[in-house]
Amino acid sequence: MTDAPQSFDVLPGAGHSPVILHVPHSAREIPPSVRADIVLGDDELARELDHITDAHTAQIAEAAAGTAGVVPWRFVNRLSRLVVDPERFPDEREEMRAVGMGAVYTRTTHGDVLRSEDVEAGPLVARYFLPYARAMTQAVADRLAATGRAVIIDVHSYPRARLPYELHGAGPRPPVCLGTDSFHTPPGLLAAAREAFGEAELDSPFSGAYVPLEFHGTDPRVEALMVEIRRDTYMTEPGGPAGPGLERLATALARLVDTVSG
């Protein structure tokens, strides 16, 4: 199974760019073999994808890359997070398992059954999660080798109104939420993001930033920041088309990329 075509793209940037725009949740594609174990009907599944997908974030990253003076690298998941969520721990360390949303989801955003509890997560983790993790680790290692540092900017979006699955959704829901890591988010990166995006708050309603486990908590050359964009600022919710806000946000993201690329 592991020699099947990869489910993600690593899109090259400038050789001297330390930046990786990571887009893990923008796709809706679900392979037929995975779809077979999802108990929702087609209409129900479409509605769930509307809620759970970070729609148009791959477009935001692409437009930012096209605008930036120093072209960043992009790592883009081409499958839905309903296949596997590459940013979750695949074991008991993952707190979202409490709502059926570990690396392999068993529940929907509204708490309904997505997969039977009898479905084994192991094959999905082996086929999709582990190759993704290895490739992201290699992408970071390549930036370290080429530039001496790596800056992971996670590009996400979130709904204007809290969804039932959110464990920490009671706080502010600003136009842009900046998720930080106490080890990997230095003050300069955070200041650059605040300057680029303007109206932003820290770690509400989502916190943290993705770093491959090989580097997490040990290598300060790897910097990370999660950019969570509230969906009503650039698209029609849920699951609708993008609007003019997309270009504005892409321009802001490009400013951030250029500031931290030097």
Tab-separated table of C-alpha atoms in Angstrom:
chain	number	residue	atom	x	y	z
A	1	MET	CA	0.000	0.000	0.000
A	2	THR	CA	2.776	2.440	0.796
A	3	ASP	CA	4.056	2.497	-2.804
A	4	ALA	CA	0.802	4.043	-4.119
A	5	PRO	CA	0.970	7.622	-5.480
A	6	GLN	CA	1.624	10.222	-2.794
A	7	SER	CA	-1.337	12.208	-1.521
A	8	PHE	CA	0.447	15.538	-1.130
A	9	ASP	CA	2.555	17.946	-3.157
A	10	VAL	CA	5.843	19.578	-2.235
A	11	LEU	CA	5.997	22.668	-4.428
A	12	PRO	CA	9.493	24.181	-4.723
A	13	GLY	CA	10.290	27.749	-3.776
A	14	ALA	CA	13.469	29.760	-3.933
A	15	GLY	CA	16.590	27.844	-2.975
A	16	HIS	CA	17.440	30.434	-0.324
A	17	SER	CA	13.942	30.565	1.192
A	18	PRO	CA	13.580	29.077	4.678
A	19	VAL	CA	9.773	29.282	4.529
A	20	ILE	CA	7.378	26.361	4.092
A	21	LEU	CA	3.705	27.247	3.696
A	22	HIS	CA	1.965	24.164	5.048
A	23	VAL	CA	-1.636	23.623	3.870
A	24	PRO	CA	-3.000	20.454	5.495
A	25	HIS	CA	-6.784	20.873	5.434
A	26	SER	CA	-7.787	22.536	2.156
A	27	ALA	CA	-8.845	19.483	0.111
A	28	ARG	CA	-12.138	17.593	-0.141
A	29	GLU	CA	-10.905	14.516	-2.037
A	30	ILE	CA	-11.572	11.113	-0.453
A	31	PRO	CA	-10.383	7.936	-2.233
A	32	PRO	CA	-13.166	5.397	-2.915
A	33	SER	CA	-11.573	2.788	-0.640
A	34	VAL	CA	-11.671	5.271	2.249
A	35	ARG	CA	-15.160	6.518	1.379
A	36	ALA	CA	-16.456	2.963	1.731
A	37	ASP	CA	-15.885	3.049	5.504
A	38	ILE	CA	-17.608	6.423	6.032
A	39	VAL	CA	-21.209	5.847	7.077
A	40	LEU	CA	-22.613	9.233	5.975
A	41	GLY	CA	-24.739	9.464	2.846
A	42	ASP	CA	-23.427	11.571	-0.011
A	43	ASP	CA	-25.423	14.670	0.931
A	44	GLU	CA	-24.450	14.352	4.599
A	45	LEU	CA	-20.817	13.893	3.646
A	46	ALA	CA	-20.909	16.977	1.430
A	47	ARG	CA	-22.266	19.025	4.340
A	48	GLU	CA	-19.589	17.665	6.661
A	49	LEU	CA	-16.896	18.558	4.148
A	50	ASP	CA	-18.322	22.084	3.988
A	51	HIS	CA	-17.827	22.408	7.750
A	52	ILE	CA	-14.494	20.629	8.216
A	53	THR	CA	-12.543	21.771	5.139
A	54	ASP	CA	-10.335	24.849	5.277
A	55	ALA	CA	-11.714	25.903	1.918
A	56	HIS	CA	-9.550	27.942	-0.465
A	57	THR	CA	-6.513	27.968	1.835
A	58	ALA	CA	-4.428	26.307	-0.885
A	59	GLN	CA	-5.418	29.221	-3.149
A	60	ILE	CA	-4.391	31.722	-0.491
A	61	ALA	CA	-0.994	30.048	-0.165
A	62	GLU	CA	-0.573	29.842	-3.940
A	63	ALA	CA	-1.430	33.514	-4.408
A	64	ALA	CA	0.913	34.488	-1.585
A	65	ALA	CA	3.734	32.480	-3.143
A	66	GLY	CA	3.115	34.236	-6.440
A	67	THR	CA	3.257	37.651	-4.788
A	68	ALA	CA	6.166	37.187	-2.394
A	69	GLY	CA	9.547	38.608	-3.328
A	70	VAL	CA	11.203	35.418	-2.083
A	71	VAL	CA	9.098	32.477	-3.239
A	72	PRO	CA	8.317	30.147	-0.319
A	73	TRP	CA	8.084	26.387	-0.520
A	74	ARG	CA	4.616	24.882	-0.225
A	75	PHE	CA	3.572	21.559	1.254
A	76	VAL	CA	-0.058	20.905	0.302
A	77	ASN	CA	-2.265	17.998	1.340
A	78	ARG	CA	-4.363	16.880	-1.646
A	79	LEU	CA	-6.733	14.673	0.381
A	80	SER	CA	-9.429	15.610	2.870
A	81	ARG	CA	-8.616	15.537	6.551
A	82	LEU	CA	-11.429	12.983	6.780
A	83	VAL	CA	-8.938	10.507	5.282
A	84	VAL	CA	-6.346	11.233	7.978
A	85	ASP	CA	-5.524	14.447	9.786
A	86	PRO	CA	-1.762	14.871	9.390
A	87	GLU	CA	-1.565	17.380	12.227
A	88	ARG	CA	-2.937	15.105	14.931
A	89	PHE	CA	-0.966	12.668	17.048
A	90	PRO	CA	-1.738	9.098	15.907
A	91	ASP	CA	-1.891	7.865	19.513
A	92	GLU	CA	-3.158	8.650	22.999
A	93	ARG	CA	-1.264	11.970	23.128
A	94	GLU	CA	-3.967	13.526	20.946
A	95	GLU	CA	-6.582	15.373	23.024
A	96	MET	CA	-9.041	15.505	20.114
A	97	ARG	CA	-9.550	11.760	20.483
A	98	ALA	CA	-12.016	12.771	23.208
A	99	VAL	CA	-14.418	13.934	20.470
A	100	GLY	CA	-13.569	11.208	17.957
A	101	MET	CA	-11.074	13.323	16.035
A	102	GLY	CA	-7.661	11.804	16.442
A	103	ALA	CA	-5.522	11.160	13.380
A	104	VAL	CA	-8.421	9.100	11.962
A	105	TYR	CA	-11.814	10.669	12.672
A	106	THR	CA	-14.719	8.564	13.914
A	107	ARG	CA	-17.072	11.489	14.611
A	108	THR	CA	-18.209	14.559	12.692
A	109	THR	CA	-18.016	18.230	13.605
A	110	HIS	CA	-21.469	17.832	15.195
A	111	GLY	CA	-20.712	14.609	17.061
A	112	ASP	CA	-22.432	12.187	14.686
A	113	VAL	CA	-20.870	8.868	13.677
A	114	LEU	CA	-18.470	9.228	10.747
A	115	ARG	CA	-16.867	5.768	10.872
A	116	SER	CA	-17.729	2.699	12.841
A	117	GLU	CA	-15.548	2.209	15.904
A	118	ASP	CA	-14.670	-1.178	14.366
A	119	VAL	CA	-12.775	0.451	11.492
A	120	GLU	CA	-9.048	0.014	12.125
A	121	ALA	CA	-7.030	3.217	12.025
A	122	GLY	CA	-3.725	1.415	11.480
A	123	PRO	CA	-3.941	0.909	7.709
A	124	LEU	CA	-4.932	4.549	7.135
A	125	VAL	CA	-2.093	5.750	9.341
A	126	ALA	CA	0.376	3.539	7.460
A	127	ARG	CA	-0.887	4.486	4.002
A	128	TYR	CA	-1.419	8.217	4.449
A	129	PHE	CA	-0.254	9.630	7.793
A	130	LEU	CA	3.266	8.217	8.042
A	131	PRO	CA	4.407	9.032	4.465
A	132	TYR	CA	3.095	12.570	4.943
A	133	ALA	CA	4.973	12.954	8.226
A	134	ARG	CA	8.182	11.610	6.698
A	135	ALA	CA	7.940	13.954	3.722
A	136	MET	CA	7.283	16.993	5.908
A	137	THR	CA	10.235	16.050	8.096
A	138	GLN	CA	12.398	15.845	4.973
A	139	ALA	CA	11.112	19.193	3.693
A	140	VAL	CA	12.130	20.847	6.956
A	141	ALA	CA	15.501	19.095	6.953
A	142	ASP	CA	16.110	20.324	3.394
A	143	ARG	CA	15.434	23.944	4.412
A	144	LEU	CA	17.776	23.589	7.378
A	145	ALA	CA	20.500	22.196	5.147
A	146	ALA	CA	20.032	24.920	2.537
A	147	THR	CA	19.507	27.976	4.728
A	148	GLY	CA	20.327	27.062	8.334
A	149	ARG	CA	16.729	27.587	9.439
A	150	ALA	CA	13.175	26.574	8.609
A	151	VAL	CA	10.002	28.605	9.111
A	152	ILE	CA	6.769	26.615	8.966
A	153	ILE	CA	3.684	28.759	8.432
A	154	ASP	CA	0.541	26.665	8.782
A	155	VAL	CA	-2.315	28.048	6.671
A	156	HIS	CA	-5.738	27.215	8.109
A	157	SER	CA	-9.240	28.646	8.345
A	158	TYR	CA	-12.056	28.369	10.845
A	159	PRO	CA	-15.792	29.157	10.961
A	160	ARG	CA	-17.291	32.351	12.327
A	161	ALA	CA	-19.523	30.374	14.714
A	162	ARG	CA	-18.197	27.696	17.048
A	163	LEU	CA	-18.805	24.104	15.982
A	164	PRO	CA	-19.687	21.441	18.578
A	165	TYR	CA	-16.397	19.548	18.215
A	166	GLU	CA	-14.240	22.494	19.315
A	167	LEU	CA	-12.739	21.811	22.740
A	168	HIS	CA	-11.529	25.364	23.338
A	169	GLY	CA	-13.896	27.471	21.271
A	170	ALA	CA	-15.372	29.708	23.971
A	171	GLY	CA	-12.888	32.576	23.545
A	172	PRO	CA	-12.565	35.340	20.952
A	173	ARG	CA	-12.893	34.517	17.256
A	174	PRO	CA	-10.808	37.249	15.626
A	175	PRO	CA	-10.387	37.753	11.867
A	176	VAL	CA	-6.994	36.062	12.207
A	177	CYS	CA	-5.921	33.749	15.036
A	178	LEU	CA	-2.184	33.197	15.430
A	179	GLY	CA	-1.410	29.817	16.969
A	180	THR	CA	1.909	29.658	18.769
A	181	ASP	CA	4.324	27.120	20.227
A	182	SER	CA	6.275	28.117	23.337
A	183	PHE	CA	9.509	26.691	21.907
A	184	HIS	CA	9.191	27.240	18.151
A	185	THR	CA	7.444	30.636	17.828
A	186	PRO	CA	10.039	33.350	18.480
A	187	PRO	CA	9.007	36.948	19.168
A	188	GLY	CA	10.233	38.151	15.783
A	189	LEU	CA	8.023	35.730	13.872
A	190	LEU	CA	5.016	36.688	15.948
A	191	ALA	CA	5.681	40.404	15.535
A	192	ALA	CA	5.987	39.975	11.769
A	193	ALA	CA	2.631	38.175	11.661
A	194	ARG	CA	0.906	40.862	13.718
A	195	GLU	CA	2.292	43.525	11.419
A	196	ALA	CA	1.250	41.632	8.282
A	197	PHE	CA	-2.304	40.743	9.300
A	198	GLY	CA	-3.254	43.599	11.596
A	199	GLU	CA	-6.329	42.528	13.564
A	200	ALA	CA	-5.229	39.244	15.127
A	201	GLU	CA	-5.277	37.487	18.476
A	202	LEU	CA	-3.145	34.727	19.938
A	203	ASP	CA	-4.214	31.127	20.466
A	204	SER	CA	-7.972	31.709	20.384
A	205	PRO	CA	-9.950	29.754	19.385
A	206	PHE	CA	-7.089	27.452	18.308
A	207	SER	CA	-3.568	27.177	19.668
A	208	GLY	CA	-0.296	25.530	18.809
A	209	ALA	CA	1.770	25.220	15.654
A	210	TYR	CA	2.814	22.186	13.629
A	211	VAL	CA	6.408	20.974	13.857
A	212	PRO	CA	7.526	17.480	12.776
A	213	LEU	CA	8.240	15.361	15.843
A	214	GLU	CA	11.912	14.913	14.939
A	215	PHE	CA	12.461	18.626	15.606
A	216	HIS	CA	9.723	19.401	18.115
A	217	GLY	CA	10.985	20.918	21.342
A	218	THR	CA	14.628	20.282	20.477
A	219	ASP	CA	15.738	22.323	17.444
A	220	PRO	CA	15.287	26.107	17.766
A	221	ARG	CA	16.295	26.565	14.129
A	222	VAL	CA	12.798	25.341	13.264
A	223	GLU	CA	10.286	28.156	13.723
A	224	ALA	CA	6.542	27.665	13.449
A	225	LEU	CA	3.336	29.665	13.444
A	226	MET	CA	-0.267	28.691	12.731
A	227	VAL	CA	-2.338	31.231	10.810
A	228	GLU	CA	-6.065	30.588	11.312
A	229	ILE	CA	-8.216	32.821	9.095
A	230	ARG	CA	-11.873	33.307	9.957
A	231	ARG	CA	-13.804	32.108	6.935
A	232	ASP	CA	-16.377	34.881	6.674
A	233	THR	CA	-13.528	37.316	5.934
A	234	TYR	CA	-12.826	35.713	2.554
A	235	MET	CA	-15.607	33.266	1.575
A	236	THR	CA	-19.275	32.375	1.877
A	237	GLU	CA	-19.833	29.928	4.719
A	238	PRO	CA	-20.048	27.009	4.817
A	239	GLY	CA	-18.258	25.649	1.801
A	240	GLY	CA	-19.125	28.490	-0.569
A	241	PRO	CA	-17.046	30.452	-3.060
A	242	ALA	CA	-14.142	32.701	-2.228
A	243	GLY	CA	-14.601	36.463	-2.320
A	244	PRO	CA	-12.366	39.522	-2.642
A	245	GLY	CA	-10.964	38.980	0.845
A	246	LEU	CA	-8.852	36.131	-0.503
A	247	GLU	CA	-6.474	38.419	-2.377
A	248	ARG	CA	-6.144	40.755	0.599
A	249	LEU	CA	-5.221	37.841	2.850
A	250	ALA	CA	-2.807	36.420	0.291
A	251	THR	CA	-1.076	39.796	0.132
A	252	ALA	CA	-0.800	39.866	3.921
A	253	LEU	CA	0.613	36.331	3.948
A	254	ALA	CA	3.147	37.317	1.270
A	255	ARG	CA	4.251	40.235	3.470
A	256	LEU	CA	4.815	37.834	6.334
A	257	VAL	CA	6.769	35.474	4.086
A	258	ASP	CA	9.039	38.238	2.863
A	259	THR	CA	9.634	39.638	6.346
A	260	VAL	CA	10.774	36.301	7.759
A	261	SER	CA	12.702	35.170	4.664
A	262	GLY	CA	15.625	37.503	5.191
